[in-house]
XYZ file of C-alpha atoms in Angstrom:
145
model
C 95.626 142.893 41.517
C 97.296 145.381 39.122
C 96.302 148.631 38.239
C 95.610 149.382 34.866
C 98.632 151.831 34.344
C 101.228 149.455 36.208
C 103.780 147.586 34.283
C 104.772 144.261 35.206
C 108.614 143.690 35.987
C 109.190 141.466 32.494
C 108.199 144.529 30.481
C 111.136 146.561 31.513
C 113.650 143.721 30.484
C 114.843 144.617 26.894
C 115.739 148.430 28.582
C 116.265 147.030 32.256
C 120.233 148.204 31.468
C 119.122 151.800 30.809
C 117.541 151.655 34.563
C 120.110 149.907 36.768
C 122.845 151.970 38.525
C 126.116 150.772 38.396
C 128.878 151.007 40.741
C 132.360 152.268 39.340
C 134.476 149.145 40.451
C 138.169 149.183 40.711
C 140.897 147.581 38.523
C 142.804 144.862 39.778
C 145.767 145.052 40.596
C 145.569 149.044 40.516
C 143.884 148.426 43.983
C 147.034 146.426 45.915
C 148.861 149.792 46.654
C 146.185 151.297 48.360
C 144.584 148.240 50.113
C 147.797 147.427 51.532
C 148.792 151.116 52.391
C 145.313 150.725 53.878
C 145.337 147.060 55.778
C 149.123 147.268 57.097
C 148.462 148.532 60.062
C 145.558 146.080 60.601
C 147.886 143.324 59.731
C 150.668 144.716 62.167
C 148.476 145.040 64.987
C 147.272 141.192 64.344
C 150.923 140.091 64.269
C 151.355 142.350 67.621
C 148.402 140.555 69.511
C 149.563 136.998 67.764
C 152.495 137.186 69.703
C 151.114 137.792 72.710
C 148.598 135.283 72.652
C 149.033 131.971 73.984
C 145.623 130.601 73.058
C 143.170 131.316 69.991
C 140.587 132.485 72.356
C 143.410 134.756 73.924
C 143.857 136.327 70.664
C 140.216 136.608 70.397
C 139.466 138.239 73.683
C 142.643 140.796 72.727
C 140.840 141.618 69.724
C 137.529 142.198 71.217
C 138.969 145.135 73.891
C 140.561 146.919 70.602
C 140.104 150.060 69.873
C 139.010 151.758 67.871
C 136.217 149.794 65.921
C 137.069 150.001 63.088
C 140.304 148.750 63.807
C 138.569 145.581 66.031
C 135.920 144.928 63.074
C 139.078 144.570 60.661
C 141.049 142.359 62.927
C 137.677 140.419 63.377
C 138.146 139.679 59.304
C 141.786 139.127 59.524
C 140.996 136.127 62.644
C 138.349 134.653 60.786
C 140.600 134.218 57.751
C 143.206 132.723 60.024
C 141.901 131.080 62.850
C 137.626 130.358 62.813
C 136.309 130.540 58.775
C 132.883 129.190 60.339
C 132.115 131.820 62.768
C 130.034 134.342 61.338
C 131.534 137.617 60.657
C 128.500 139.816 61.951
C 128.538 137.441 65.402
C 132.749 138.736 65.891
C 131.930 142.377 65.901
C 129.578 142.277 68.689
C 132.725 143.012 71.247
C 129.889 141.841 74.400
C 129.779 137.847 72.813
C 133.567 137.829 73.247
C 133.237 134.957 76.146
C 130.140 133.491 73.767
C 132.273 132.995 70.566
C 134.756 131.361 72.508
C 132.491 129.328 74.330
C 130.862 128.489 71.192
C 133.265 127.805 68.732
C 136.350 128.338 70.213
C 137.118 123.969 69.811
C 137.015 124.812 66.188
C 139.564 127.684 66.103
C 142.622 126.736 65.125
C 145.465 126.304 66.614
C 147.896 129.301 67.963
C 150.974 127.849 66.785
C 149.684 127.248 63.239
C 148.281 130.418 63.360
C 151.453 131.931 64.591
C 152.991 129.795 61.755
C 151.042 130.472 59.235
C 151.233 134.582 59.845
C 154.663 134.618 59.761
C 155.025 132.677 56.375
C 153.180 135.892 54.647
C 154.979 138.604 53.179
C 154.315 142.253 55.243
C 151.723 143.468 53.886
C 150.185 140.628 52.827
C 148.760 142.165 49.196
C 146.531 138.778 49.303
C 144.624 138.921 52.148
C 144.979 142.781 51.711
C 143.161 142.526 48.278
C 140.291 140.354 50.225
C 140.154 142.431 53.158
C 139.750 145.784 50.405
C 136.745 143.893 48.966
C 134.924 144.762 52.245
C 135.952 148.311 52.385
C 132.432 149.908 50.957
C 130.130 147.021 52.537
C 127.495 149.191 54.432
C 128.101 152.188 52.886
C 124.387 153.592 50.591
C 124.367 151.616 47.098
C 126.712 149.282 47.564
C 125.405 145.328 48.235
């Protein structure tokens, strides 16, 4: 029951704006520079352990004994953008499910060679998948969603 003093949520609506808290977002494309001065190393490190894989569950069991992790959690993104979209993002960080994931969903990853393929067709750095990858940069961190 409410309290006499309490106002109900719909009452603050005409000066809701005057109480939310917005984020200062960043301009695109101001960001590419940055995000790929940011991401390149990410994205070399993936091409590194790409071609040294010679399975899609090689390349994920490489990733999972990287270090540091923040590097692994970003070369988690970078593999589920190439090889498994399905495979939830929070499951690849746990570096202990390694054998899991691939036991999993490791039928659905794709292919080396097409991954290999595919990599290889992207300009270095890749200001696409940098740009994504940049959208994840604050995710955690206090006030952000």
């Amino acid at each position: 029951m409410k309290k006499q003093n309490e106002k109900s949520f719909r009452e603050f609506e005409k000066d809701g704006h005057l109480w939310i808290t917005l984020s200062t977002g960043e301009y695109y494309p101001d960001v590419l520079p940055l995000a790929c001065e940011l991401y390149k190393p990410v994205l070399v490190t993936f091409g590194q352990l790409l071609k040294s894989a010679h399975s899609s569950t090689d390349l994920f069991t490489a990733i999972a004994e990287t270090t540091p992790q923040w590097m692994r959690i970003q070369l988690c993104r970078v593999f589920r953008k190439y090889v498994s979209p399905d495979t939830p993002v929070e499951m690849l960080k746990k570096k202990s499910s390694a054998a899991d994931i691939c036991d999993r969903f490791g039928k659905r990853f794709r292919r080396i060679a097409e991954v290999q393929a595919k990599f290889q067709s992207r300009p270095m750095p890749d200001e696409a998948l940098c740009a994504v990858l940049w959208e994840y940069k604050d995710r955690g961190q206090k006030g952000t969603i």
